[in-house]
Coordinates of C-alpha atoms in Angstrom, one line a residue:
M214 CA 22.0 61.0 17.5
R215 CA 25.2 60.2 15.7
R216 CA 24.9 60.0 11.8
I217 CA 27.3 59.3 9.0
Q218 CA 27.0 61.9 6.2
G219 CA 28.9 62.7 3.1
V220 CA 29.7 66.0 1.3
N221 CA 31.5 66.9 -1.9
V222 CA 34.9 68.5 -1.2
N223 CA 37.1 69.4 -4.2
Q224 CA 35.7 66.4 -6.2
H225 CA 36.1 64.1 -3.2
I226 CA 33.4 62.5 -1.1
C227 CA 34.2 63.1 2.6
Y228 CA 32.3 61.0 5.1
Y229 CA 32.0 62.3 8.7
I230 CA 30.3 61.5 12.0
S231 CA 27.9 64.1 13.2
D232 CA 26.3 64.5 16.7
S233 CA 23.7 67.0 15.5
P234 CA 21.4 67.3 12.4
E235 CA 23.4 70.3 11.2
G236 CA 26.8 68.4 11.7
S237 CA 28.3 71.2 13.8
T238 CA 30.4 68.7 15.8
A239 CA 31.2 66.5 13.0
H240 CA 34.5 64.6 12.7
A241 CA 35.7 63.6 9.2
V242 CA 36.5 59.9 9.0
A243 CA 37.3 59.4 5.3
C244 CA 37.6 61.3 2.0
L245 CA 37.6 59.4 -1.3
G246 CA 38.3 60.8 -4.8
F247 CA 35.7 60.4 -7.5
S248 CA 38.2 59.0 -10.0
N249 CA 38.9 55.6 -8.5
Q250 CA 37.6 54.6 -5.0
A251 CA 34.4 56.7 -5.1
K252 CA 33.4 55.2 -8.4
A253 CA 34.1 51.7 -7.1
I254 CA 31.9 52.2 -4.1
V255 CA 29.1 53.7 -6.2
R256 CA 29.4 50.9 -8.6
K257 CA 29.3 48.4 -5.8
F258 CA 26.1 49.8 -4.3
S259 CA 24.5 50.1 -7.8
C260 CA 25.2 46.4 -8.7
R261 CA 23.9 45.3 -5.3
D262 CA 20.6 47.2 -5.9
C263 CA 20.5 45.9 -9.5
K264 CA 20.8 42.3 -8.3
M265 CA 18.1 42.7 -5.7
G266 CA 15.8 44.2 -8.4
K267 CA 16.4 41.2 -10.7
L268 CA 15.7 38.8 -7.9
V269 CA 12.4 40.5 -7.1
F270 CA 11.5 40.6 -10.8
I271 CA 12.3 36.9 -11.3
S272 CA 10.4 36.0 -8.1
L273 CA 7.3 37.8 -9.4
V274 CA 7.6 36.2 -12.8
I275 CA 7.9 32.7 -11.2
A276 CA 4.8 33.4 -9.0
A277 CA 2.8 34.6 -11.9
L278 CA 3.7 31.6 -14.1
S279 CA 2.9 29.3 -11.2
V280 CA -0.6 30.8 -10.9
L281 CA -1.1 30.6 -14.7
F282 CA 0.2 27.0 -14.8
G283 CA -2.2 26.0 -12.0
E284 CA -5.1 27.6 -13.8
R285 CA -4.2 25.9 -17.0
I286 CA -4.0 22.5 -15.3
I287 CA -7.5 23.0 -13.7
S288 CA -8.9 24.1 -17.1
F289 CA -7.3 21.1 -18.8
R290 CA -8.8 18.7 -16.3
R291 CA -12.2 20.3 -16.7
R292 CA -12.1 19.9 -20.4
T293 CA -11.1 16.3 -20.2
F294 CA -13.5 15.4 -17.4
A295 CA -10.6 14.1 -15.4
S296 CA -12.4 14.4 -12.1
R297 CA -15.9 13.2 -13.1
E298 CA -17.4 10.0 -11.6
L299 CA -18.9 7.9 -14.3
V300 CA -22.1 5.9 -13.7
Q301 CA -22.0 2.7 -15.6
N302 CA -24.7 2.1 -18.3
H303 CA -24.2 -1.3 -19.8
L304 CA -26.0 -3.0 -22.7
P305 CA -27.0 -6.7 -22.7
N306 CA -24.9 -9.4 -24.3
C307 CA -21.6 -7.5 -24.6
V308 CA -18.7 -9.7 -25.7
A309 CA -15.1 -8.8 -26.4
L310 CA -14.0 -9.5 -30.0
K311 CA -11.1 -11.8 -30.5
N312 CA -7.7 -10.8 -32.0
L313 CA -8.2 -7.1 -31.0
D314 CA -6.3 -6.9 -27.8
H315 CA -4.0 -4.0 -28.9
G316 CA -6.6 -1.3 -29.7
S317 CA -9.3 -0.8 -32.3
E318 CA -9.0 3.0 -32.7
D319 CA -11.4 3.3 -35.6
I320 CA -14.2 1.3 -37.2
T321 CA -16.2 1.9 -40.4
I322 CA -19.0 -0.3 -41.6
L323 CA -20.3 -0.8 -45.2
G324 CA -23.9 -1.1 -46.1
D325 CA -23.7 -4.9 -46.4
G326 CA -22.3 -5.2 -42.8
L327 CA -18.7 -5.6 -43.6
A328 CA -16.7 -3.7 -41.0
F329 CA -13.0 -2.5 -41.2
I330 CA -11.1 -2.0 -38.0
S331 CA -7.7 -0.4 -37.4
T332 CA -5.6 -1.7 -34.5
G333 CA -2.1 -1.2 -33.0
L334 CA -2.0 2.6 -32.8
K335 CA 1.0 4.0 -31.0
Y336 CA 0.2 7.5 -29.7
P337 CA 2.6 9.6 -27.6
G338 CA 1.5 9.6 -23.9
L339 CA -0.8 6.6 -24.2
P340 CA -0.1 2.9 -23.5
S341 CA 0.9 0.8 -26.5
S342 CA 2.3 -2.6 -27.4
E343 CA 5.2 -3.7 -29.6
E344 CA 2.7 -5.2 -32.1
T345 CA 2.8 -3.7 -35.6
G346 CA -0.3 -2.0 -36.9
K347 CA -3.0 -4.1 -38.6
I348 CA -6.3 -3.8 -40.4
F349 CA -9.1 -6.3 -39.7
S350 CA -12.4 -7.0 -41.3
L351 CA -15.5 -8.2 -39.6
D352 CA -18.7 -9.6 -41.1
M353 CA -21.5 -8.2 -39.0
Q354 CA -23.9 -10.7 -40.5
D355 CA -21.9 -13.7 -39.3
P356 CA -23.1 -14.8 -35.9
R357 CA -19.6 -15.9 -34.9
M358 CA -18.4 -12.2 -35.0
K359 CA -14.8 -13.1 -35.6
P360 CA -12.4 -10.4 -36.9
V361 CA -10.1 -11.5 -39.7
E362 CA -6.7 -9.9 -40.2
L363 CA -6.4 -8.5 -43.8
R364 CA -3.3 -9.6 -45.7
M365 CA -1.0 -6.6 -46.4
P366 CA 1.0 -6.2 -49.6
R367 CA 4.7 -7.2 -49.5
N368 CA 5.9 -3.9 -50.9
F369 CA 4.4 -2.0 -48.0
D370 CA 6.4 -1.0 -44.9
L371 CA 4.7 -3.0 -42.1
E372 CA 7.3 -2.2 -39.5
S373 CA 6.4 1.5 -39.3
F374 CA 2.6 1.0 -40.0
N375 CA 0.8 3.0 -37.2
P376 CA -2.9 3.2 -38.3
H377 CA -5.2 5.8 -36.8
G378 CA -8.5 6.9 -38.5
I379 CA -9.9 5.0 -41.4
S380 CA -12.6 5.6 -44.1
V381 CA -14.0 3.5 -47.0
Y382 CA -15.2 4.7 -50.3
T383 CA -17.0 2.5 -52.8
D384 CA -16.7 3.5 -56.5
T385 CA -20.2 3.0 -57.8
S386 CA -19.0 2.6 -61.4
D387 CA -17.4 -0.8 -60.7
D388 CA -18.0 -1.4 -57.0
T389 CA -14.3 -1.2 -56.1
I390 CA -13.8 -0.6 -52.4
Y391 CA -11.0 1.9 -51.5
L392 CA -9.7 2.0 -47.9
F393 CA -8.1 5.2 -46.6
V394 CA -5.9 4.9 -43.6
V395 CA -4.3 7.6 -41.5
N396 CA -0.7 6.4 -40.8
H397 CA 1.8 7.8 -38.3
P398 CA 5.2 6.3 -39.2
Q399 CA 7.8 7.8 -36.7
H400 CA 4.8 9.8 -35.4
K401 CA 4.5 11.7 -38.7
S402 CA 1.2 12.0 -40.6
Q403 CA 0.3 10.6 -44.0
V404 CA -2.6 8.8 -45.6
E405 CA -2.3 5.4 -47.2
L406 CA -4.7 4.4 -50.0
F407 CA -5.6 0.7 -50.4
R408 CA -7.8 -1.3 -52.7
F409 CA -9.7 -4.0 -50.9
V410 CA -9.8 -7.5 -52.5
E411 CA -12.7 -9.3 -50.9
D412 CA -12.0 -12.8 -52.4
S413 CA -8.6 -13.0 -50.8
L414 CA -9.3 -10.7 -47.8
S415 CA -6.3 -8.6 -48.7
L416 CA -5.3 -5.0 -49.4
V417 CA -3.4 -3.6 -52.4
H418 CA -1.4 -0.5 -51.6
L419 CA -2.0 2.2 -54.3
K420 CA -0.3 5.3 -53.0
T421 CA 0.9 7.3 -50.0
I422 CA -0.4 10.8 -49.7
K423 CA 1.6 13.5 -48.0
H424 CA 1.1 17.2 -47.8
E425 CA 2.2 20.1 -45.6
L426 CA -1.4 20.8 -44.6
L427 CA -1.8 17.2 -43.4
Y428 CA 0.6 17.6 -40.5
S429 CA -1.3 16.1 -37.5
V430 CA -4.1 14.0 -39.0
N431 CA -6.5 12.3 -36.6
D432 CA -9.5 11.1 -38.7
I433 CA -10.6 11.0 -42.3
V434 CA -13.7 10.7 -44.4
A435 CA -13.4 9.7 -48.0
V436 CA -15.6 11.5 -50.6
G437 CA -14.0 10.2 -53.8
V438 CA -11.5 7.7 -55.2
E439 CA -8.6 10.0 -54.2
S440 CA -10.3 12.8 -52.2
F441 CA -11.2 13.2 -48.6
Y442 CA -11.7 15.5 -45.7
A443 CA -9.3 15.1 -42.7
T444 CA -9.0 16.6 -39.2
N445 CA -5.8 17.9 -37.8
D446 CA -6.0 17.5 -34.0
H447 CA -2.9 19.6 -33.1
Y448 CA -1.5 22.9 -34.2
F449 CA 2.2 22.2 -33.4
T450 CA 4.2 19.3 -34.9
H451 CA 7.0 19.0 -32.3
E452 CA 6.1 16.3 -29.7
I453 CA 6.8 18.5 -26.7
F454 CA 4.7 21.4 -27.9
K455 CA 1.9 19.0 -29.0
G456 CA 1.9 17.0 -25.7
L457 CA 2.6 19.7 -23.1
V458 CA 2.3 23.3 -24.4
E459 CA -0.7 23.0 -26.6
P460 CA -3.1 21.3 -24.1
L461 CA -2.2 23.9 -21.5
L462 CA -2.7 26.8 -23.8
A463 CA -6.1 25.4 -24.9
Q464 CA -6.6 27.5 -28.0
P465 CA -8.9 26.8 -30.9
W466 CA -6.1 26.3 -33.4
T467 CA -6.9 23.0 -35.1
N468 CA -8.7 22.5 -38.4
V469 CA -10.3 20.5 -41.2
V470 CA -8.5 20.0 -44.5
Y471 CA -9.9 19.0 -47.9
Y472 CA -7.6 16.9 -50.1
S473 CA -7.8 16.0 -53.8
P474 CA -5.0 15.5 -56.4
E475 CA -6.1 18.9 -57.8
E476 CA -6.5 20.9 -54.7
V477 CA -5.6 20.9 -51.0
K478 CA -7.0 23.6 -48.6
V479 CA -8.2 24.3 -45.1
V480 CA -12.0 24.3 -45.2
S481 CA -12.9 24.8 -41.5
E482 CA -10.9 25.9 -38.5
G483 CA -11.4 27.2 -34.9
Y484 CA -11.5 23.8 -33.1
Y485 CA -9.8 23.1 -29.8
F486 CA -9.2 19.4 -30.7
A487 CA -10.7 18.4 -34.1
N488 CA -11.2 14.7 -33.7
G489 CA -13.7 12.4 -35.4
I490 CA -15.2 13.3 -38.8
N491 CA -18.0 11.7 -40.8
I492 CA -20.4 12.4 -43.6
S493 CA -24.2 12.4 -43.8
P494 CA -26.0 9.6 -45.8
D495 CA -26.9 12.1 -48.5
K496 CA -23.3 13.3 -48.7
R497 CA -24.4 16.9 -48.2
H498 CA -23.1 17.5 -44.7
I499 CA -19.9 16.8 -42.8
Y500 CA -19.9 16.2 -39.0
V501 CA -16.8 17.2 -37.0
V502 CA -16.3 16.4 -33.3
D503 CA -14.4 19.0 -31.2
L504 CA -13.2 16.8 -28.3
F505 CA -12.2 19.5 -25.9
D506 CA -15.1 21.8 -26.6
H507 CA -17.6 18.9 -26.2
N508 CA -19.6 19.5 -29.3
V509 CA -20.4 18.3 -32.8
H510 CA -20.1 20.8 -35.7
V511 CA -22.6 20.3 -38.6
L512 CA -21.1 21.7 -41.8
K513 CA -22.6 22.0 -45.3
R514 CA -20.6 21.0 -48.3
K515 CA -20.4 23.5 -51.2
E516 CA -19.8 22.8 -54.8
D517 CA -16.1 23.7 -54.5
N518 CA -15.8 21.3 -51.5
A519 CA -15.6 24.2 -49.0
L520 CA -17.5 23.8 -45.8
V521 CA -20.0 26.2 -44.3
S522 CA -21.1 26.0 -40.6
V523 CA -24.8 25.1 -40.2
K524 CA -25.0 24.6 -36.5
V525 CA -23.1 23.3 -33.4
I526 CA -24.6 20.6 -31.3
N527 CA -23.5 21.1 -27.7
I528 CA -23.2 17.9 -25.8
K529 CA -24.5 18.9 -22.4
N530 CA -25.7 17.1 -19.2
I531 CA -24.9 13.7 -20.7
H532 CA -25.0 12.2 -17.2
S533 CA -28.2 13.9 -16.1
Y534 CA -31.7 12.5 -16.3
Q535 CA -32.5 14.8 -19.2
P536 CA -29.5 14.7 -21.5
V537 CA -29.4 16.5 -24.8
V538 CA -28.1 13.3 -26.4
T539 CA -29.0 9.8 -25.6
Q540 CA -26.4 7.7 -23.8
V541 CA -26.5 4.1 -24.9
Y542 CA -23.4 2.8 -23.2
A543 CA -21.0 3.9 -20.4
D544 CA -18.2 2.1 -18.6
N545 CA -15.7 3.2 -16.0
G546 CA -12.8 1.2 -17.4
H547 CA -13.6 -2.2 -16.0
V548 CA -14.9 -3.6 -19.4
I549 CA -13.2 -1.2 -21.9
M550 CA -10.7 1.6 -21.5
G551 CA -10.1 4.6 -23.7
S552 CA -13.1 4.1 -26.1
S553 CA -12.6 6.1 -29.3
V554 CA -15.3 5.0 -31.8
A555 CA -18.8 3.4 -31.9
A556 CA -20.6 2.1 -35.0
T557 CA -24.0 0.3 -35.4
Y558 CA -25.3 -2.3 -37.7
G559 CA -28.3 -4.6 -37.6
G560 CA -29.2 -3.9 -33.9
K561 CA -25.6 -4.3 -32.7
L562 CA -23.1 -1.8 -31.4
L563 CA -19.4 -2.0 -32.0
I564 CA -17.2 0.0 -29.6
G565 CA -13.5 0.4 -30.2
S566 CA -10.7 1.8 -28.1
V567 CA -7.4 3.5 -28.6
F568 CA -5.2 0.9 -26.8
H569 CA -7.5 -1.6 -25.2
K570 CA -10.0 -4.1 -26.8
A571 CA -13.2 -3.9 -28.9
I572 CA -16.6 -5.1 -27.8
C573 CA -19.9 -5.9 -29.5
C574 CA -23.2 -5.3 -27.8
D575 CA -26.9 -5.8 -28.6
L576 CA -28.7 -2.5 -28.7
K577 CA -31.8 -2.4 -26.6

């Protein structure tokens, strides 16, 4: 068997052809010095091996990332119920409300049946219209059920008004009604504080609230004339990280913030997607919905406005015959799409949506 072998001869590499393992009949074919040609050949073979190693490493990294990405996609679809088949469960006498064709993301109702509705939300990744944001009122005691657009102040920037969650606080000392509105101008987060004038069905803008802890506000519940709890539904602020990276990572990084002119602080955290927030009738407990974890957190208010977890209500088997919670309405998108809020008053149920319409139904 003929082989090519190499030996070191006086600091040269000599290659020869051998007919035997011992090389007894070898014939030298080339001798190269270490200083120039030998180093070039060694370097050539070393670079070739290095490139092959890099290609293998990159291929393994790409394969691992592909597997991880696929698993994250499956996890995200599972969290959002993307593949479920929804069985319709309609209520009697459901009618679409007029003037609310561009969403009705949040609804809050006062004790006397006066409802406030935010509309026109433009949220990245969701359908939206060119209509500017608006606030409507609806008298639930009026059988006509006709929403009325509230007149906005002239000194307020209507062009960038992008209303999200809303909350109402009534000052018991003089019955003044304050409306808190989460606003996303240029997709930033701030809270607008208005005073409601019932006689003229108008809003007076009092102030704009901004703070570094209020960076991705979704919903809000007022607890004073200038104080509230708010949910941050994302951890990142950059749109690409918020819309792509964060949903795939699916980490419990969102939180609840307490705001007052004297103090701003994070009071609860560890949510996958902190969404809706509300307060109990006795004002002692706060309810927070974690959208992606499919549960409702019950939190007790302390004297310093901190929150302490009491329990977590897991929303399980909602489509089974024995659900933990009672389902009063379900639709597969034919009547209403992207529902975001529901509120009741006087035997009626108002259902709002992020970008579609609002409907009113009679409860059974």
